[in-house]
Short mmCIF file of C-alpha atoms in Angstrom, two decimals:
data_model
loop_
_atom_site.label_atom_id
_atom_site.label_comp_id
_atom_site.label_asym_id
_atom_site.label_seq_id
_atom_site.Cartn_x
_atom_site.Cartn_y
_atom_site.Cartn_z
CA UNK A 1 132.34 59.15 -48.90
CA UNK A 2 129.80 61.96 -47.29
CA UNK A 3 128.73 64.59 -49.80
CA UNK A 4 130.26 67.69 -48.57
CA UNK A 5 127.22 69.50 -48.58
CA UNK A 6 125.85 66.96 -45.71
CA UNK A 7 126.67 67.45 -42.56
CA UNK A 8 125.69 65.31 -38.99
CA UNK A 9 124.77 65.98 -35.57
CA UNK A 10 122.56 64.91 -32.36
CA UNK A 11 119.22 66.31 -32.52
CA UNK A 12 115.53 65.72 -31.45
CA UNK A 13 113.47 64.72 -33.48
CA UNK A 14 109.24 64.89 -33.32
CA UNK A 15 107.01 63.06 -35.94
CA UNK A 16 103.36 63.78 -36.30
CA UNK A 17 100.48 63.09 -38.36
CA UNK A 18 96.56 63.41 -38.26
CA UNK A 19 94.79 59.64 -37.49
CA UNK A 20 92.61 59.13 -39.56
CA UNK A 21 93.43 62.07 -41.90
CA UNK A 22 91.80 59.99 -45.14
CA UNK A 23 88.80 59.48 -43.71
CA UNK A 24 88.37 63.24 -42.58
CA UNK A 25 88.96 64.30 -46.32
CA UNK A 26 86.86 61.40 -47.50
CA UNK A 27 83.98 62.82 -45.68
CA UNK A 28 84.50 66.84 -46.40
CA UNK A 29 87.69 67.88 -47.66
CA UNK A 30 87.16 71.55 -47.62
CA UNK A 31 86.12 71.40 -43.75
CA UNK A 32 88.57 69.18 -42.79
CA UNK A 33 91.47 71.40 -44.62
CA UNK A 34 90.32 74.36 -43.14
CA UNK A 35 90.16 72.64 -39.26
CA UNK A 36 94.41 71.60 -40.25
CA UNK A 37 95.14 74.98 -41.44
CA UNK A 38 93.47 76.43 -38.34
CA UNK A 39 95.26 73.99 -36.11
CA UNK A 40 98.44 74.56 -37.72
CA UNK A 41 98.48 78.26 -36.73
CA UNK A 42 98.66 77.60 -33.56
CA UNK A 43 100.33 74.21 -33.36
CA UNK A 44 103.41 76.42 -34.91
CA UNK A 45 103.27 78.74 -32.38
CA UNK A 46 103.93 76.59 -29.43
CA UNK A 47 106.85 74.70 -31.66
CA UNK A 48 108.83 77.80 -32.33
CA UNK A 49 108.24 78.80 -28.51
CA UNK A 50 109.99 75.35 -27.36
CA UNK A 51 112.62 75.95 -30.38
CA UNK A 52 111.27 73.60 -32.81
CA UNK A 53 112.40 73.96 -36.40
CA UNK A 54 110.14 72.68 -38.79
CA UNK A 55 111.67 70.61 -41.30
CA UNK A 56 109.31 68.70 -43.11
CA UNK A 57 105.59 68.78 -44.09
CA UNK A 58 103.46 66.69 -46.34
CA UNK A 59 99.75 66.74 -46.12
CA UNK A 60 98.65 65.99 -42.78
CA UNK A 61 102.34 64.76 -41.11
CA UNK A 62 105.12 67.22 -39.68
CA UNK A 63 108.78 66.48 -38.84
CA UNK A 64 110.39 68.86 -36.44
CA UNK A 65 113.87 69.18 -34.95
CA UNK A 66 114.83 70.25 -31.90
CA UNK A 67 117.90 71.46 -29.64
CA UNK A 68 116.97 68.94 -26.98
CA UNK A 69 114.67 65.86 -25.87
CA UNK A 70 113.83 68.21 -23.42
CA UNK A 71 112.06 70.67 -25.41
CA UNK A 72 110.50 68.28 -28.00
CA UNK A 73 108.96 66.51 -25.43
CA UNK A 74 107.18 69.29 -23.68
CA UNK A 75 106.23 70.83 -27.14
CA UNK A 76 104.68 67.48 -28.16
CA UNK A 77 102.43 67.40 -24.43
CA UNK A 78 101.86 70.76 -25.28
CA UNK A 79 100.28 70.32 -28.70
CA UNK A 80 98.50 67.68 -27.29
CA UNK A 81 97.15 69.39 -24.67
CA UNK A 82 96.19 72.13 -27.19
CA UNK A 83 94.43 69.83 -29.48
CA UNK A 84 92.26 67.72 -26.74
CA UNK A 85 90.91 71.14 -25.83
CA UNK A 86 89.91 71.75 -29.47
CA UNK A 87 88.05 68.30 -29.43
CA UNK A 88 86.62 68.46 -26.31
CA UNK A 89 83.21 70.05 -27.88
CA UNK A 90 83.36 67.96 -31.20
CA UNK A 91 81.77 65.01 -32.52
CA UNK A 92 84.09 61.44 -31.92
CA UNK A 93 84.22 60.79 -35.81
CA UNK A 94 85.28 64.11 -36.51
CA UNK A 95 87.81 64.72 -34.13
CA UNK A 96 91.65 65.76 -35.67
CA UNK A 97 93.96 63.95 -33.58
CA UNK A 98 97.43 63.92 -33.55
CA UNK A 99 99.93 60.74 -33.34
CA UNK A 100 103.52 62.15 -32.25
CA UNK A 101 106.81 60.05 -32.04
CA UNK A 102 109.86 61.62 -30.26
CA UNK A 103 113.19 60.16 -30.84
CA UNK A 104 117.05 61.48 -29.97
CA UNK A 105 119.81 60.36 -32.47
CA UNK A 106 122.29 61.13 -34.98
CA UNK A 107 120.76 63.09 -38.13
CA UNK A 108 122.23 64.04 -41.71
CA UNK A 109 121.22 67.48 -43.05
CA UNK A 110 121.29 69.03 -46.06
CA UNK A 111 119.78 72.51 -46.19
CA UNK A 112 116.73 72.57 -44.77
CA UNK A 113 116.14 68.57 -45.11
CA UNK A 114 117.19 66.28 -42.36
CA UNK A 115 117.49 62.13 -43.39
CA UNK A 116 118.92 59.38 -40.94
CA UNK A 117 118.20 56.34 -38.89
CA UNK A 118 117.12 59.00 -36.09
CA UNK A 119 114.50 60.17 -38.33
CA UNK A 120 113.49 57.30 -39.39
CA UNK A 121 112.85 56.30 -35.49
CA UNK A 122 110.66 58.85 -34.94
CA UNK A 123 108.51 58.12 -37.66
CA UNK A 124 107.72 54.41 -36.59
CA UNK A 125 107.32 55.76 -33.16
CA UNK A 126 104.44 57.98 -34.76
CA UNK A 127 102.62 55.30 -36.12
CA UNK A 128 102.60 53.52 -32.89
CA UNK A 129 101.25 56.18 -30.94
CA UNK A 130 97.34 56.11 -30.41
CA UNK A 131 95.21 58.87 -31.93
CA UNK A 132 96.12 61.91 -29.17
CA UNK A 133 99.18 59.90 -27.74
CA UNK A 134 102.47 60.38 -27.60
CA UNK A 135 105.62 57.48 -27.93
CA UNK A 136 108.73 58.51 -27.44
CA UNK A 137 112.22 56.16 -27.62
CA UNK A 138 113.91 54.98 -24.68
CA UNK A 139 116.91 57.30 -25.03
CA UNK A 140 114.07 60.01 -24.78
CA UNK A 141 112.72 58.65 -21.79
CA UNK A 142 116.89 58.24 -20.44
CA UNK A 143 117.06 62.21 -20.94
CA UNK A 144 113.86 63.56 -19.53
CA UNK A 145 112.18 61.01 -16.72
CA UNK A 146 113.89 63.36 -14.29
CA UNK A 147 113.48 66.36 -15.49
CA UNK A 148 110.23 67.20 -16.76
CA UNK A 149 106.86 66.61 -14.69
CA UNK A 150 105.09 64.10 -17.14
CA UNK A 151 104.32 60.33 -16.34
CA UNK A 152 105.87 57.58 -18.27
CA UNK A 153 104.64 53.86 -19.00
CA UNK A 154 107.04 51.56 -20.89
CA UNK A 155 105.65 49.88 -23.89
CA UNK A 156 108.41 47.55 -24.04
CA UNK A 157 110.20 46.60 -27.17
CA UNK A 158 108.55 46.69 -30.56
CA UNK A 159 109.92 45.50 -34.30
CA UNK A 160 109.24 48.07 -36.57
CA UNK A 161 109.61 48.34 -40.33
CA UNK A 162 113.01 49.23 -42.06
CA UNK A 163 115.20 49.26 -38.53
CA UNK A 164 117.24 46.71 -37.59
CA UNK A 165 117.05 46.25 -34.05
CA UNK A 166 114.20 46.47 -31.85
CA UNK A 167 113.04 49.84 -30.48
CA UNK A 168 112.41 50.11 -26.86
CA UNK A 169 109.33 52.95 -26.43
CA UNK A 170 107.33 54.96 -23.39
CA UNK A 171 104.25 56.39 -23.89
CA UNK A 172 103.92 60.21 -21.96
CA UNK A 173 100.38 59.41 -19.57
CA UNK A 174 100.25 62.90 -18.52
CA UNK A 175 101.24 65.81 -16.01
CA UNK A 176 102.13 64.65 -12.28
CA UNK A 177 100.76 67.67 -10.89
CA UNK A 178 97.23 66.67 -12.78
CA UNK A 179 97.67 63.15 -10.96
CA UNK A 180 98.50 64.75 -7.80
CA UNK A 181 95.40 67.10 -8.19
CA UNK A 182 92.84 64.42 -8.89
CA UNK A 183 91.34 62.18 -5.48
CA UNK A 184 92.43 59.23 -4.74
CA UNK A 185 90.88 56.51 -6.50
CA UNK A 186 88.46 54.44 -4.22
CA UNK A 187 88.74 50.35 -4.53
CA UNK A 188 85.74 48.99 -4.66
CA UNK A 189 86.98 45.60 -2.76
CA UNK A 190 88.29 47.67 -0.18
CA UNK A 191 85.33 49.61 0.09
CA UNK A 192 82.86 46.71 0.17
CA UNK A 193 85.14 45.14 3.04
CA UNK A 194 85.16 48.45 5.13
CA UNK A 195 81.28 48.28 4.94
CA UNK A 196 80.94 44.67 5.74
CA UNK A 197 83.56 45.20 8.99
CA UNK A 198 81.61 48.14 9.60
CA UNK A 199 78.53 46.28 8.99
CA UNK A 200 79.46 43.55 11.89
CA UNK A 201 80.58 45.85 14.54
CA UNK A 202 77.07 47.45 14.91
CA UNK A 203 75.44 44.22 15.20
CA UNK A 204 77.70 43.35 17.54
CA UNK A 205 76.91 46.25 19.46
CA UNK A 206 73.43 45.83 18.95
CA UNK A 207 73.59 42.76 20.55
CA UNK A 208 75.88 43.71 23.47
CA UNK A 209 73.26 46.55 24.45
CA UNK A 210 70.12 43.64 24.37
CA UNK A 211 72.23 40.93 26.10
CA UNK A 212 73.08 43.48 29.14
CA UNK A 213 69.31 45.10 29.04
CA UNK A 214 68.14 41.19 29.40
CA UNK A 215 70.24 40.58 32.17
CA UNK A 216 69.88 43.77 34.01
CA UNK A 217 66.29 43.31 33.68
CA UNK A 218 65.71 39.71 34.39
CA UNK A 219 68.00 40.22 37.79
CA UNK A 220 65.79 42.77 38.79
CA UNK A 221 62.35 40.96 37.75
CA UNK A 222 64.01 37.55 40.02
CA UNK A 223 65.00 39.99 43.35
CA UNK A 224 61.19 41.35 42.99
CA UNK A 225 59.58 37.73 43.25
CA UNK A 226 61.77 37.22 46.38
CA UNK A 227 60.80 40.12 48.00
CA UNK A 228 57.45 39.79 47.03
CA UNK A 229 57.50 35.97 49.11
CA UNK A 230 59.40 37.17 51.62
CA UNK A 231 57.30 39.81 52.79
CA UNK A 232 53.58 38.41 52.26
CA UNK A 233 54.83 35.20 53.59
CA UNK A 234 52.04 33.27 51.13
CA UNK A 235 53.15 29.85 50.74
CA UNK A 236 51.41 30.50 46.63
CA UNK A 237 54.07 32.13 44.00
CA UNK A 238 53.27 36.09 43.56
CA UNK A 239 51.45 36.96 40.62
CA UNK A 240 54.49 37.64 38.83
CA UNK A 241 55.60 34.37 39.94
CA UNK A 242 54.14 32.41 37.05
CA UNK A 243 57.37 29.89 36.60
#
């Protein structure tokens, strides 16, 4: 029997936490406190713009809901996005970094807290996702592959601990228009081929131009001794005659 004061429904849901949070603190707590709480203000911002209700915070971790895979998914590229911005000027080692799982399933609330198997799901997605990445369940990737611009690569299935089953899992790469931006990647094979072909034609042309200068010239250099015999009548070779 459900307690009546716990009710169900569908819902995104978006775990994150700091890599290597421990270490940060271990190394200056006050700093690295200050750098969350910073972070935080604005990390807040863009969750309540995409209609993110927090739900959960401990420390360095964060459990959101959302109306939609949709609009957790674009949240969690956008807090990314934010946060590799922040890094871009600071020091590898000191670098906050954010792991994010997204997963869409059934949740239990009660009040403000939100427990379930969909939960759950995004939390071991979290801890999968590299420092800066974000992994997000395949009935994520079901809901949005068509309708937001990002680039997916499937991770396959992974056993993870306290679910059942395995959990099928994408990792977002990125923004297609940033792909579509960038130049085309040059092969090096290719390109070493296209010089080498390149390479061969111009000797060959090389030696085209020699062969017909040689034979155009040794023509003309063979009609001269035979005029030159002709016309002198000398029963001796010309001078140029030396063969």
């Amino acid at each position: 029997m459900v307690d009546e004061g716990v009710t169900r429904r569908l819902a995104a849901i978006m775990s994150a936490d700091v890599a290597g949070y421990s270490r940060l603190m271990e190394a200056d707590e006050t700093g690295t406190l200050a750098t969350l709480r910073a972070h935080r203000v604005v990390t807040d911002r863009v969750i309540a713009e995409h209609n993110g209700r927090i739900v959960g915070t401990a420390g360095d971790s964060l459990l959101v809901e959302f109306p939609s895979a949709a609009e957790a998914v674009s949240c969690a590229h956008a807090v990314q996005v934010f946060m590799a911005e922040r890094n871009a000027d600071v020091a590898e080692n000191k670098r906050m970094q954010f792991r994010i799982g997204v997963n869409l399933g059934d949740i239990m609330t009660e009040g403000t807290d939100v427990f379930g198997n969909g939960v759950n799901i995004a939390a071991r997605l979290q801890e999968l996702a590299e420092p800066g990445g974000i992994w997000m369940s395949n009935v994520v990737h079901d809901q949005v592959r068509h309708s937001l611009k990002l680039r997916y690569e499937d991770q396959g299935e992974h056993r993870v601990k306290n679910i059942s089953e395995p959990v099928r899992s994408y990792r977002v790469l990125g923004d297609l228009q940033e792909r579509e931006e960038q130049p085309l990647p040059t092969h090096s094979g290719q390109s070493k081929r296209r010089w080498a072909i390149g390479g061969a034609l111009a000797v060959c042309v090389i030696a085209l131009a020699l062969l017909g200068w040689f034979v155009f010239d040794f023509g003309k250099v063979g009609s001269d001794i035979a005029t030159c015999k002709d016309h002198l009548g000398l029963p001796v070779p010309c001078p140029d005659d030396r063969q």
